[in-house]
PDB file of C-alpha atoms in Angstrom:
ATOM      1  CA  MET A 546       0.000   0.000   0.000  1.00 37.00           C
ATOM      2  CA  PHE A 547       2.813   2.371   0.770  1.00 39.00           C
ATOM      3  CA  PRO A 548       5.914   3.222  -1.287  1.00 35.00           C
ATOM      4  CA  GLU A 549       9.309   1.696  -0.611  1.00 35.00           C
ATOM      5  CA  SER A 550      11.287   2.957   2.365  1.00 35.00           C
ATOM      6  CA  SER A 551      14.806   3.877   3.385  1.00 33.00           C
ATOM      7  CA  SER A 552      16.179   3.908   6.922  1.00 34.00           C
ATOM      8  CA  PHE A 553      17.737   6.939   8.532  1.00 30.00           C
ATOM      9  CA  ILE A 554      18.012   8.965  11.684  1.00 29.00           C
ATOM     10  CA  SER A 555      18.699  12.669  11.092  1.00 28.00           C
ATOM     11  CA  TRP A 556      18.374  15.508   8.583  1.00 28.00           C
ATOM     12  CA  HIS A 557      20.066  18.798   7.597  1.00 29.00           C
ATOM     13  CA  THR A 558      19.181  21.084   4.714  1.00 30.00           C
ATOM     14  CA  ARG A 559      20.723  23.790   2.525  1.00 30.00           C
ATOM     15  CA  GLN A 560      18.881  25.381  -0.406  1.00 36.00           C
ATOM     16  CA  GLY A 561      16.285  22.663  -0.785  1.00 40.00           C
ATOM     17  CA  VAL A 562      18.609  19.765   0.049  1.00 40.00           C
ATOM     18  CA  VAL A 563      18.132  17.809   3.240  1.00 38.00           C
ATOM     19  CA  THR A 564      21.123  15.988   4.730  1.00 36.00           C
ATOM     20  CA  ILE A 565      20.391  13.097   7.035  1.00 35.00           C
ATOM     21  CA  GLU A 566      22.922  11.864   9.567  1.00 37.00           C
ATOM     22  CA  PHE A 567      22.113   8.759  11.539  1.00 36.00           C
ATOM     23  CA  CYS A 568      23.696   6.289  13.894  1.00 35.00           C
ATOM     24  CA  ALA A 569      21.328   3.353  13.810  1.00 36.00           C
ATOM     25  CA  ILE A 570      20.385   0.777  11.198  1.00 37.00           C
ATOM     26  CA  LEU A 571      16.698   0.086  11.661  1.00 36.00           C
ATOM     27  CA  PHE A 572      15.573  -3.442  12.324  1.00 31.00           C
ATOM     28  CA  THR A 573      13.377  -5.345   9.865  1.00 30.00           C
ATOM     29  CA  PHE A 574       9.830  -5.377  11.196  1.00 28.00           C
ATOM     30  CA  LYS A 575       8.165  -8.754  11.539  1.00 33.00           C
ATOM     31  CA  CYS A 576       5.002  -7.641   9.779  1.00 37.00           C
ATOM     32  CA  SER A 577       6.480  -4.785   7.721  1.00 32.00           C
ATOM     33  CA  LYS A 578       4.884  -3.862   4.408  1.00 33.00           C
ATOM     34  CA  MET A 579       8.037  -2.311   3.002  1.00 34.00           C
ATOM     35  CA  ARG A 580      11.186  -3.592   1.439  1.00 34.00           C
ATOM     36  CA  ILE A 581      13.789  -1.561   3.325  1.00 39.00           C
ATOM     37  CA  ARG A 582      16.984  -1.368   1.295  1.00 42.00           C
ATOM     38  CA  ASN A 583      19.859  -1.061   3.744  1.00 46.00           C
ATOM     39  CA  LEU A 584      22.382  -3.119   5.682  1.00 44.00           C
ATOM     40  CA  MET A 585      19.573  -4.906   7.486  1.00 36.00           C
ATOM     41  CA  THR A 586      18.146  -6.479   4.338  1.00 36.00           C
ATOM     42  CA  THR A 587      21.481  -8.100   3.535  1.00 35.00           C
ATOM     43  CA  GLY A 588      21.823  -9.601   6.992  1.00 32.00           C
ATOM     44  CA  LEU A 589      24.917  -7.542   7.770  1.00 32.00           C
ATOM     45  CA  VAL A 590      23.438  -5.800  10.784  1.00 32.00           C
ATOM     46  CA  CYS A 591      20.670  -7.077  13.053  1.00 28.00           C
ATOM     47  CA  MET A 592      21.077  -5.428  16.419  1.00 26.00           C
ATOM     48  CA  ALA A 593      18.950  -3.396  18.799  1.00 26.00           C
ATOM     49  CA  LEU A 594      19.588   0.253  19.475  1.00 27.00           C
ATOM     50  CA  ALA A 595      21.166   0.411  22.914  1.00 26.00           C
ATOM     51  CA  GLY A 596      21.632   4.152  23.370  1.00 29.00           C
ATOM     52  CA  PHE A 597      20.719   7.307  21.533  1.00 30.00           C
ATOM     53  CA  GLY A 598      21.226  11.011  22.238  1.00 30.00           C
ATOM     54  CA  THR A 599      19.934  13.968  20.297  1.00 30.00           C
ATOM     55  CA  VAL A 600      22.075  16.914  19.244  1.00 29.00           C
ATOM     56  CA  SER A 601      20.731  20.476  19.301  1.00 30.00           C
ATOM     57  CA  CYS A 602      22.026  22.971  16.750  1.00 31.00           C
ATOM     58  CA  SER A 603      20.339  26.150  17.958  1.00 33.00           C
ATOM     59  CA  ASP A 604      18.367  27.527  20.864  1.00 35.00           C
ATOM     60  CA  ASP A 605      15.169  26.710  18.985  1.00 41.00           C
ATOM     61  CA  ASN A 606      16.104  23.106  18.245  1.00 45.00           C
ATOM     62  CA  ASP A 607      14.242  21.261  20.982  1.00 58.00           C
ATOM     63  CA  ASN A 608      12.156  18.140  20.641  1.00 62.00           C
ATOM     64  CA  GLY A 609       8.825  19.888  21.040  1.00 64.00           C
ATOM     65  CA  ASP A 610       6.433  18.211  23.445  1.00 66.00           C
ATOM     66  CA  ASN A 611       3.687  15.617  23.373  1.00 66.00           C
ATOM     67  CA  GLY A 612       1.001  18.262  23.799  1.00 64.00           C
ATOM     68  CA  GLY A 613      -0.258  16.999  27.134  1.00 72.00           C
ATOM     69  CA  SER A 614      -3.254  14.761  27.697  1.00 81.00           C
ATOM     70  CA  GLY A 615      -6.178  15.155  25.358  1.00 81.00           C
ATOM     71  CA  SER A 616      -9.325  13.346  24.342  1.00 86.00           C
ATOM     72  CA  VAL A 617     -11.205  12.221  21.258  1.00 94.00           C
ATOM     73  CA  GLU A 618     -13.134  15.500  21.330  1.00 92.00           C
ATOM     74  CA  ASN A 619      -9.915  17.166  20.154  1.00 92.00           C
ATOM     75  CA  VAL A 620      -9.627  15.068  16.976  1.00 96.00           C
ATOM     76  CA  ASN A 621     -10.177  17.262  13.910  1.00 94.00           C
ATOM     77  CA  PRO A 622      -8.760  16.038  10.577  1.00 95.00           C
ATOM     78  CA  ASP A 623      -9.482  19.428   8.996  1.00 92.00           C
ATOM     79  CA  LYS A 624      -6.488  20.788  10.939  1.00 92.00           C
ATOM     80  CA  VAL A 625      -4.286  18.459   8.852  1.00 94.00           C
ATOM     81  CA  PHE A 626      -6.000  18.619   5.456  1.00 94.00           C
ATOM     82  CA  PRO A 627      -6.811  22.186   4.315  1.00 87.00           C
ATOM     83  CA  ALA A 628      -9.395  20.996   1.787  1.00 91.00           C
ATOM     84  CA  GLY A 629     -10.772  18.254   4.013  1.00 92.00           C
ATOM     85  CA  VAL A 630      -9.922  14.578   4.401  1.00 93.00           C
ATOM     86  CA  PRO A 631      -9.498  12.799   1.039  1.00 92.00           C
ATOM     87  CA  ALA A 632     -12.652  10.882   0.077  1.00 93.00           C
ATOM     88  CA  VAL A 633     -10.450   8.008  -1.079  1.00 93.00           C
ATOM     89  CA  VAL A 634      -6.980   7.033   0.191  1.00 91.00           C
ATOM     90  CA  PHE A 635      -4.892   4.706  -2.004  1.00 84.00           C
ATOM     91  CA  GLY A 636      -8.099   3.421  -3.580  1.00 87.00           C
ATOM     92  CA  ASN A 637      -9.835   2.886  -0.227  1.00 93.00           C
ATOM     93  CA  SER A 638     -12.998   4.818   0.586  1.00 96.00           C
ATOM     94  CA  VAL A 639     -12.876   6.961   3.716  1.00 97.00           C
ATOM     95  CA  THR A 640     -15.837   6.908   6.097  1.00 97.00           C
ATOM     96  CA  LYS A 641     -16.448   9.635   8.680  1.00 96.00           C
ATOM     97  CA  ASP A 642     -18.778  10.046  11.618  1.00 96.00           C
ATOM     98  CA  ALA A 643     -21.130  12.964  12.316  1.00 95.00           C
ATOM     99  CA  LEU A 644     -18.260  14.898  13.931  1.00 94.00           C
ATOM    100  CA  GLY A 645     -16.056  14.588  10.822  1.00 94.00           C
ATOM    101  CA  ARG A 646     -13.713  12.032  12.372  1.00 96.00           C
ATOM    102  CA  VAL A 647     -12.484   9.161  10.196  1.00 98.00           C
ATOM    103  CA  THR A 648     -14.010   5.849  11.253  1.00 98.00           C
ATOM    104  CA  SER A 649     -12.629   3.607   8.505  1.00 98.00           C
ATOM    105  CA  ILE A 650     -10.339   3.546   5.485  1.00 97.00           C
ATOM    106  CA  GLY A 651     -11.646   0.774   3.276  1.00 96.00           C
ATOM    107  CA  ASP A 652     -11.008  -2.634   4.779  1.00 95.00           C
ATOM    108  CA  ILE A 653      -7.503  -1.790   5.942  1.00 96.00           C
ATOM    109  CA  ALA A 654      -8.100   0.450   8.957  1.00 98.00           C
ATOM    110  CA  SER A 655     -10.833   1.327  11.412  1.00 98.00           C
ATOM    111  CA  PHE A 656     -10.951   3.836  14.257  1.00 98.00           C
ATOM    112  CA  ASP A 657     -12.988   3.515  17.452  1.00 97.00           C
ATOM    113  CA  TYR A 658     -13.192   6.737  19.475  1.00 97.00           C
ATOM    114  CA  ALA A 659     -14.008   5.047  22.777  1.00 94.00           C
ATOM    115  CA  PRO A 660     -11.660   4.362  25.727  1.00 92.00           C
ATOM    116  CA  ALA A 661     -10.153   0.890  25.984  1.00 91.00           C
ATOM    117  CA  LYS A 662      -8.079  -0.960  28.532  1.00 84.00           C
ATOM    118  CA  VAL A 663      -4.494  -1.778  27.567  1.00 83.00           C
ATOM    119  CA  ARG A 664      -2.438  -3.636  30.123  1.00 77.00           C
ATOM    120  CA  SER A 665      -2.682  -1.596  33.348  1.00 68.00           C
ATOM    121  CA  SER A 666      -3.728   1.685  31.735  1.00 83.00           C
ATOM    122  CA  GLU A 667      -6.495   3.089  29.566  1.00 91.00           C
ATOM    123  CA  SER A 668      -6.249   4.404  26.004  1.00 94.00           C
ATOM    124  CA  ASP A 669      -8.316   7.235  24.552  1.00 96.00           C
ATOM    125  CA  MET A 670      -9.180   5.311  21.394  1.00 97.00           C
ATOM    126  CA  THR A 671      -8.369   2.214  19.357  1.00 97.00           C
ATOM    127  CA  MET A 672      -7.208   1.756  15.788  1.00 98.00           C
ATOM    128  CA  THR A 673      -7.360  -1.599  14.010  1.00 98.00           C
ATOM    129  CA  TYR A 674      -5.110  -2.199  11.021  1.00 97.00           C
ATOM    130  CA  TYR A 675      -5.233  -5.131   8.592  1.00 95.00           C
ATOM    131  CA  ASP A 676      -2.430  -6.244   6.299  1.00 90.00           C
ATOM    132  CA  GLY A 677      -2.566 -10.011   6.259  1.00 91.00           C
ATOM    133  CA  GLU A 678      -2.210  -9.739  10.016  1.00 94.00           C
ATOM    134  CA  ARG A 679      -4.574  -7.954  12.366  1.00 96.00           C
ATOM    135  CA  TYR A 680      -3.051  -5.208  14.535  1.00 97.00           C
ATOM    136  CA  THR A 681      -4.831  -3.565  17.432  1.00 97.00           C
ATOM    137  CA  ILE A 682      -3.313  -0.176  18.264  1.00 97.00           C
ATOM    138  CA  TYR A 683      -4.251   1.573  21.498  1.00 97.00           C
ATOM    139  CA  ILE A 684      -3.822   5.336  21.218  1.00 97.00           C
ATOM    140  CA  ASN A 685      -3.489   8.153  23.732  1.00 96.00           C
ATOM    141  CA  LEU A 686      -4.037  11.625  22.314  1.00 97.00           C
ATOM    142  CA  ASN A 687      -2.626  15.051  23.094  1.00 95.00           C
ATOM    143  CA  GLU A 688      -4.698  18.178  23.608  1.00 94.00           C
ATOM    144  CA  LYS A 689      -4.734  18.849  19.839  1.00 94.00           C
ATOM    145  CA  GLY A 690      -6.022  15.396  18.987  1.00 96.00           C
ATOM    146  CA  PHE A 691      -2.740  13.907  17.734  1.00 97.00           C
ATOM    147  CA  VAL A 692      -1.152  10.633  18.835  1.00 97.00           C
ATOM    148  CA  ARG A 693       1.198  11.147  21.787  1.00 96.00           C
ATOM    149  CA  HIS A 694       1.517   7.464  22.745  1.00 96.00           C
ATOM    150  CA  ALA A 695       0.455   4.264  21.014  1.00 97.00           C
ATOM    151  CA  GLU A 696       0.867   0.541  21.611  1.00 97.00           C
ATOM    152  CA  ALA A 697       0.351  -2.046  18.869  1.00 97.00           C
ATOM    153  CA  TYR A 698      -0.457  -5.723  19.336  1.00 96.00           C
ATOM    154  CA  CYS A 699      -0.164  -8.390  16.644  1.00 95.00           C
ATOM    155  CA  ASP A 700      -1.989 -11.656  17.330  1.00 89.00           C
ATOM    156  CA  HIS A 701      -2.507 -10.417  20.905  1.00 89.00           C
ATOM    157  CA  GLU A 702       1.240 -10.131  21.429  1.00 94.00           C
ATOM    158  CA  PRO A 703       2.993  -6.764  22.039  1.00 96.00           C
ATOM    159  CA  TYR A 704       4.425  -5.558  18.727  1.00 96.00           C
ATOM    160  CA  MET A 705       5.510  -1.937  18.939  1.00 94.00           C
ATOM    161  CA  GLU A 706       5.215   1.272  20.966  1.00 95.00           C
ATOM    162  CA  TRP A 707       5.481   4.922  19.908  1.00 95.00           C
ATOM    163  CA  ASP A 708       5.934   8.165  21.840  1.00 94.00           C
ATOM    164  CA  ILE A 709       5.531  11.264  19.664  1.00 95.00           C
ATOM    165  CA  ASN A 710       6.141  14.985  20.176  1.00 94.00           C
ATOM    166  CA  TYR A 711       5.048  17.884  17.946  1.00 93.00           C
ATOM    167  CA  ASP A 712       6.315  21.411  17.383  1.00 90.00           C
ATOM    168  CA  LYS A 713       4.254  24.605  17.485  1.00 88.00           C
ATOM    169  CA  GLN A 714       3.238  24.096  13.835  1.00 87.00           C
ATOM    170  CA  ASN A 715       1.747  20.676  14.666  1.00 90.00           C
ATOM    171  CA  GLN A 716       4.535  18.816  12.861  1.00 87.00           C
ATOM    172  CA  VAL A 717       6.125  15.665  14.263  1.00 87.00           C
ATOM    173  CA  SER A 718       9.304  16.776  16.038  1.00 86.00           C
ATOM    174  CA  TYR A 719      10.335  13.656  17.961  1.00 87.00           C
ATOM    175  CA  VAL A 720       9.585   9.938  17.781  1.00 86.00           C
ATOM    176  CA  ARG A 721      10.561   7.159  20.142  1.00 87.00           C
ATOM    177  CA  MET A 722       9.799   3.705  18.741  1.00 84.00           C
ATOM    178  CA  TYR A 723      10.292   0.389  20.513  1.00 85.00           C
ATOM    179  CA  GLU A 724       9.856  -2.969  18.759  1.00 84.00           C
ATOM    180  CA  TYR A 725       9.318  -5.904  21.102  1.00 87.00           C
ATOM    181  CA  GLU A 726      10.444  -8.961  19.145  1.00 83.00           C
ATOM    182  CA  GLU A 727      13.838  -7.464  18.286  1.00 75.00           C
ATOM    183  CA  ASP A 728      14.090  -5.475  21.551  1.00 76.00           C
ATOM    184  CA  SER A 729      14.926  -2.499  19.340  1.00 75.00           C
ATOM    185  CA  LEU A 730      14.679   1.112  20.407  1.00 74.00           C
ATOM    186  CA  GLU A 731      15.188   4.260  18.341  1.00 74.00           C
ATOM    187  CA  GLU A 732      14.726   7.954  19.047  1.00 73.00           C
ATOM    188  CA  ILE A 733      14.631  10.557  16.294  1.00 75.00           C
ATOM    189  CA  SER A 734      14.423  14.356  16.410  1.00 73.00           C
ATOM    190  CA  PHE A 735      12.984  16.259  13.423  1.00 74.00           C
ATOM    191  CA  LYS A 736      13.481  19.937  12.565  1.00 68.00           C
ATOM    192  CA  TYR A 737      11.609  22.146  10.102  1.00 68.00           C
ATOM    193  CA  SER A 738      11.814  25.496   8.352  1.00 60.00           C
ATOM    194  CA  ASN A 739       9.655  27.296   5.779  1.00 55.00           C
ATOM    195  CA  GLY A 740       6.888  24.748   6.147  1.00 50.00           C
ATOM    196  CA  GLY A 741       8.991  21.719   5.300  1.00 55.00           C
ATOM    197  CA  LEU A 742      11.178  19.145   6.971  1.00 55.00           C
ATOM    198  CA  ASP A 743      14.569  20.786   7.542  1.00 49.00           C
ATOM    199  CA  LYS A 744      16.663  18.317   9.544  1.00 45.00           C
ATOM    200  CA  TYR A 745      16.785  15.785  12.274  1.00 43.00           C
ATOM    201  CA  THR A 746      19.915  14.851  14.141  1.00 40.00           C
ATOM    202  CA  GLY A 747      21.188  12.214  16.507  1.00 37.00           C
ATOM    203  CA  LYS A 748      23.943   9.791  17.328  1.00 39.00           C
ATOM    204  CA  GLY A 749      24.221   6.563  19.249  1.00 39.00           C
ATOM    205  CA  LYS A 750      25.347   2.962  19.316  1.00 45.00           C
ATOM    206  CA  VAL A 751      23.710  -0.321  18.453  1.00 53.00           C
ATOM    207  CA  SER A 752      24.423  -3.031  21.017  1.00 58.00           C
ATOM    208  CA  GLY A 753      27.691  -1.245  21.812  1.00 57.00           C
ATOM    209  CA  ARG A 754      28.712  -1.072  18.158  1.00 58.00           C
ATOM    210  CA  SER A 755      28.830   2.324  16.440  1.00 64.00           C
ATOM    211  CA  VAL A 756      26.676   2.660  13.362  1.00 62.00           C
ATOM    212  CA  THR A 757      26.882   5.869  11.343  1.00 66.00           C
ATOM    213  CA  GLY A 758      25.535   7.221   8.115  1.00 60.00           C
ATOM    214  CA  SER A 759      24.353  10.193   6.128  1.00 62.00           C
ATOM    215  CA  CYS A 760      21.540  10.921   3.725  1.00 63.00           C
ATOM    216  CA  GLU A 761      20.464  13.797   1.514  1.00 69.00           C
ATOM    217  CA  VAL A 762      16.928  14.374   0.290  1.00 72.00           C
ATOM    218  CA  SER A 763      16.359  16.982  -2.415  1.00 77.00           C
ATOM    219  CA  TYR A 764      13.086  18.835  -2.892  1.00 79.00           C
ATOM    220  CA  THR A 765      14.259  20.944  -5.842  1.00 84.00           C
ATOM    221  CA  ASP A 766      16.279  20.311  -9.008  1.00 88.00           C
ATOM    222  CA  ASP A 767      16.891  21.883 -12.431  1.00 93.00           C
ATOM    223  CA  ASP A 768      13.460  20.812 -13.670  1.00 94.00           C
ATOM    224  CA  TYR A 769      11.681  21.933 -10.504  1.00 92.00           C
ATOM    225  CA  PRO A 770      13.606  24.869  -9.036  1.00 91.00           C
ATOM    226  CA  GLU A 771      10.637  25.693  -6.786  1.00 90.00           C
ATOM    227  CA  GLY A 772       9.826  22.071  -6.034  1.00 89.00           C
ATOM    228  CA  ILE A 773       6.491  20.277  -6.483  1.00 93.00           C
ATOM    229  CA  ALA A 774       3.643  21.274  -4.217  1.00 93.00           C
ATOM    230  CA  ASN A 775       2.195  18.588  -1.971  1.00 91.00           C
ATOM    231  CA  LYS A 776      -1.337  19.807  -2.643  1.00 93.00           C
ATOM    232  CA  ASP A 777      -3.564  19.777   0.435  1.00 94.00           C
ATOM    233  CA  ARG A 778      -0.873  17.716   2.229  1.00 91.00           C
ATOM    234  CA  TYR A 779      -2.112  14.431   0.728  1.00 91.00           C
ATOM    235  CA  ILE A 780       1.366  12.852   0.912  1.00 87.00           C
ATOM    236  CA  MET A 781       3.006  12.420   4.303  1.00 82.00           C
ATOM    237  CA  TRP A 782       6.801  12.527   4.499  1.00 68.00           C
ATOM    238  CA  TYR A 783       6.790   9.479   6.746  1.00 59.00           C
ATOM    239  CA  ASP A 784       5.235   7.142   4.198  1.00 59.00           C
ATOM    240  CA  GLY A 785       8.466   5.674   2.876  1.00 60.00           C
ATOM    241  CA  ILE A 786       8.922   8.260   0.128  1.00 60.00           C
ATOM    242  CA  GLY A 787      12.058  10.137   1.073  1.00 54.00           C
ATOM    243  CA  GLY A 788      12.527   8.411   4.313  1.00 57.00           C
ATOM    244  CA  PHE A 789      10.815   7.585   7.539  1.00 65.00           C
ATOM    245  CA  ASP A 790       8.386   4.743   8.198  1.00 75.00           C
ATOM    246  CA  PHE A 791       5.928   4.700  11.129  1.00 87.00           C
ATOM    247  CA  ASP A 792       5.183   1.047  10.345  1.00 91.00           C
ATOM    248  CA  VAL A 793       1.580   0.016  11.108  1.00 94.00           C
ATOM    249  CA  LEU A 794       0.732   3.394  12.671  1.00 95.00           C
ATOM    250  CA  GLN A 795       1.339   5.542   9.599  1.00 91.00           C
ATOM    251  CA  ILE A 796      -2.127   5.099   8.039  1.00 94.00           C
ATOM    252  CA  ALA A 797      -3.358   7.097  11.048  1.00 96.00           C
ATOM    253  CA  TYR A 798      -2.091  10.197   9.230  1.00 95.00           C
ATOM    254  CA  TYR A 799      -5.178  10.035   7.022  1.00 95.00           C
ATOM    255  CA  ALA A 800      -7.385  10.142  10.111  1.00 97.00           C
ATOM    256  CA  GLY A 801      -5.669  13.413  11.060  1.00 96.00           C
ATOM    257  CA  LEU A 802      -3.866  11.787  13.994  1.00 97.00           C
ATOM    258  CA  LEU A 803      -0.156  12.289  13.144  1.00 95.00           C
ATOM    259  CA  GLY A 804       0.235  16.018  12.752  1.00 93.00           C
ATOM    260  CA  VAL A 805       0.657  18.096   9.604  1.00 91.00           C
ATOM    261  CA  GLY A 806       2.462  16.923   6.460  1.00 86.00           C
ATOM    262  CA  PRO A 807       4.997  18.780   4.263  1.00 81.00           C
ATOM    263  CA  GLU A 808       4.398  21.454   1.633  1.00 85.00           C
ATOM    264  CA  LYS A 809       6.554  19.827  -1.096  1.00 86.00           C
ATOM    265  CA  LEU A 810       7.246  16.382  -2.528  1.00 88.00           C
ATOM    266  CA  PRO A 811      10.752  14.832  -2.324  1.00 83.00           C
ATOM    267  CA  LEU A 812      12.673  14.397  -5.586  1.00 87.00           C
ATOM    268  CA  LYS A 813      15.838  12.523  -4.662  1.00 83.00           C
ATOM    269  CA  LEU A 814      17.399  10.626  -1.777  1.00 80.00           C
ATOM    270  CA  VAL A 815      21.026   9.586  -1.306  1.00 80.00           C
ATOM    271  CA  GLN A 816      21.935   7.670   1.816  1.00 79.00           C
ATOM    272  CA  GLU A 817      25.037   6.004   3.197  1.00 75.00           C
ATOM    273  CA  GLN A 818      25.359   3.646   6.140  1.00 75.00           C
ATOM    274  CA  LYS A 819      28.335   2.104   7.879  1.00 74.00           C
ATOM    275  CA  ALA A 820      28.514  -0.553  10.578  1.00 75.00           C
ATOM    276  CA  GLY A 821      32.077  -1.631  11.320  1.00 78.00           C
ATOM    277  CA  LYS A 822      33.578  -2.554   7.957  1.00 85.00           C
ATOM    278  CA  GLU A 823      30.211  -3.020   6.284  1.00 86.00           C
ATOM    279  CA  THR A 824      28.879  -0.194   4.139  1.00 89.00           C
ATOM    280  CA  TYR A 825      25.732   0.596   2.205  1.00 86.00           C
ATOM    281  CA  ARG A 826      24.949   3.397  -0.230  1.00 89.00           C
ATOM    282  CA  GLY A 827      21.558   3.902  -1.791  1.00 87.00           C
ATOM    283  CA  VAL A 828      20.367   6.384  -4.400  1.00 91.00           C
ATOM    284  CA  GLU A 829      16.681   6.948  -5.091  1.00 89.00           C
ATOM    285  CA  ALA A 830      15.158   9.374  -7.613  1.00 93.00           C
ATOM    286  CA  TYR A 831      11.436  10.125  -7.482  1.00 92.00           C
ATOM    287  CA  SER A 832       9.422  11.000 -10.593  1.00 95.00           C
ATOM    288  CA  TRP A 833       5.973  12.319  -9.754  1.00 95.00           C
ATOM    289  CA  ARG A 834       2.941  12.431 -12.027  1.00 96.00           C
ATOM    290  CA  LEU A 835       0.100  14.701 -10.957  1.00 96.00           C
ATOM    291  CA  ASP A 836      -3.547  14.289 -11.859  1.00 95.00           C
ATOM    292  CA  SER A 837      -5.677  16.991 -13.487  1.00 95.00           C
ATOM    293  CA  ASN A 838      -6.421  18.475 -10.060  1.00 93.00           C
ATOM    294  CA  GLY A 839      -2.764  18.733  -9.060  1.00 95.00           C
ATOM    295  CA  TYR A 840      -2.733  15.788  -6.651  1.00 94.00           C
ATOM    296  CA  PRO A 841      -0.081  13.014  -6.889  1.00 93.00           C
ATOM    297  CA  ALA A 842      -1.295  10.308  -9.262  1.00 93.00           C
ATOM    298  CA  SER A 843       1.830   8.155  -9.183  1.00 93.00           C
ATOM    299  CA  VAL A 844       5.497   8.136  -8.269  1.00 93.00           C
ATOM    300  CA  THR A 845       8.253   6.056  -9.841  1.00 94.00           C
ATOM    301  CA  THR A 846      11.307   5.374  -7.712  1.00 92.00           C
ATOM    302  CA  GLU A 847      14.513   4.518  -9.543  1.00 95.00           C
ATOM    303  CA  TYR A 848      17.071   3.070  -7.160  1.00 93.00           C
ATOM    304  CA  LYS A 849      20.632   1.792  -7.007  1.00 95.00           C
ATOM    305  CA  ASP A 850      21.973  -0.106  -3.997  1.00 94.00           C
ATOM    306  CA  TYR A 851      25.668  -0.498  -3.266  1.00 96.00           C
ATOM    307  CA  TYR A 852      27.021  -2.844  -0.612  1.00 94.00           C
ATOM    308  CA  ASN A 853      30.671  -2.582   0.364  1.00 94.00           C
ATOM    309  CA  GLY A 854      31.311  -0.475  -2.731  1.00 94.00           C
ATOM    310  CA  SER A 855      29.734  -2.848  -5.255  1.00 96.00           C
ATOM    311  CA  LEU A 856      26.435  -2.343  -7.047  1.00 96.00           C
ATOM    312  CA  GLU A 857      24.175  -5.108  -5.768  1.00 95.00           C
ATOM    313  CA  GLU A 858      20.763  -4.094  -7.051  1.00 95.00           C
ATOM    314  CA  SER A 859      19.106  -1.513  -9.260  1.00 96.00           C
ATOM    315  CA  GLY A 860      15.677  -1.045 -10.696  1.00 95.00           C
ATOM    316  CA  SER A 861      12.465   0.882 -10.255  1.00 95.00           C
ATOM    317  CA  ASP A 862       9.256   0.709  -8.258  1.00 90.00           C
ATOM    318  CA  SER A 863       6.005   2.475  -9.071  1.00 91.00           C
ATOM    319  CA  THR A 864       3.253   3.471  -6.693  1.00 87.00           C
ATOM    320  CA  HIS A 865      -0.126   4.703  -7.882  1.00 88.00           C
ATOM    321  CA  PHE A 866      -2.399   6.912  -5.835  1.00 88.00           C
ATOM    322  CA  SER A 867      -6.179   7.098  -6.035  1.00 85.00           C
ATOM    323  CA  TRP A 868      -7.898   9.882  -4.140  1.00 86.00           C
TER     324      TRP A 868
END
């Protein structure tokens, strides 16, 4: 359902180019929908993140906050989508209740805005996600109606947890994700400017072993010196295009639960990873086709993957959008 993904930890930008620096190779999720092209997919690195610290670059570069405790009465998708929630998401019809809250996205996701017990605490609402497996995700909201904490269960077993902060513009500024089966923890800080993702930074070690890398994402080029508008914020930057993957939680964006998306669409990604003597370099170029209304109709990703200096794989993937 979602485009292909690349792993990373942190971003920097200059004149429309975002540089990502990271110190963790993400684990491969048990029930992941993406083919993540990195050191993990070749079996070179399969370790849990043991420690992670964020790096601030200015007085304004904090991690935001989780927005405090909220309730389902605060959920308002119109805060995320200027023209309203899409009627169709990736070919799946969107259903809303009388308050304008999304209750289902086709057969792949449903949202119940009633409290539910999860372990020893209580969630504000529940999301159910289907992708061959059934995931039950218990969500606690902040005062603006965005996810501040979530816990996912797969076949009644703990799968993943998220803690999320937002900045003053309602953009995701910090994510802490813990995956149970791999005992893997990662923390990521995101920074923005001019309405778009600017950078996120961090460093750490994986099971005592340093893992480093860098990545650049470009939003402009010679053909698009001003970039391509992400009309009405229909594409989220954390959907695998140009980077980050929220795993089974990311469809919640289309229920207005994961903050505000970017103003432009990514055009190119170059990432490098290093773990000991093992290296990975990936290059992805995104070609967007817009429909007659200016919304993304499809994106073709051309990629080249290099492991230890040798080209191991190249090709292209296409994703089609239906709104």
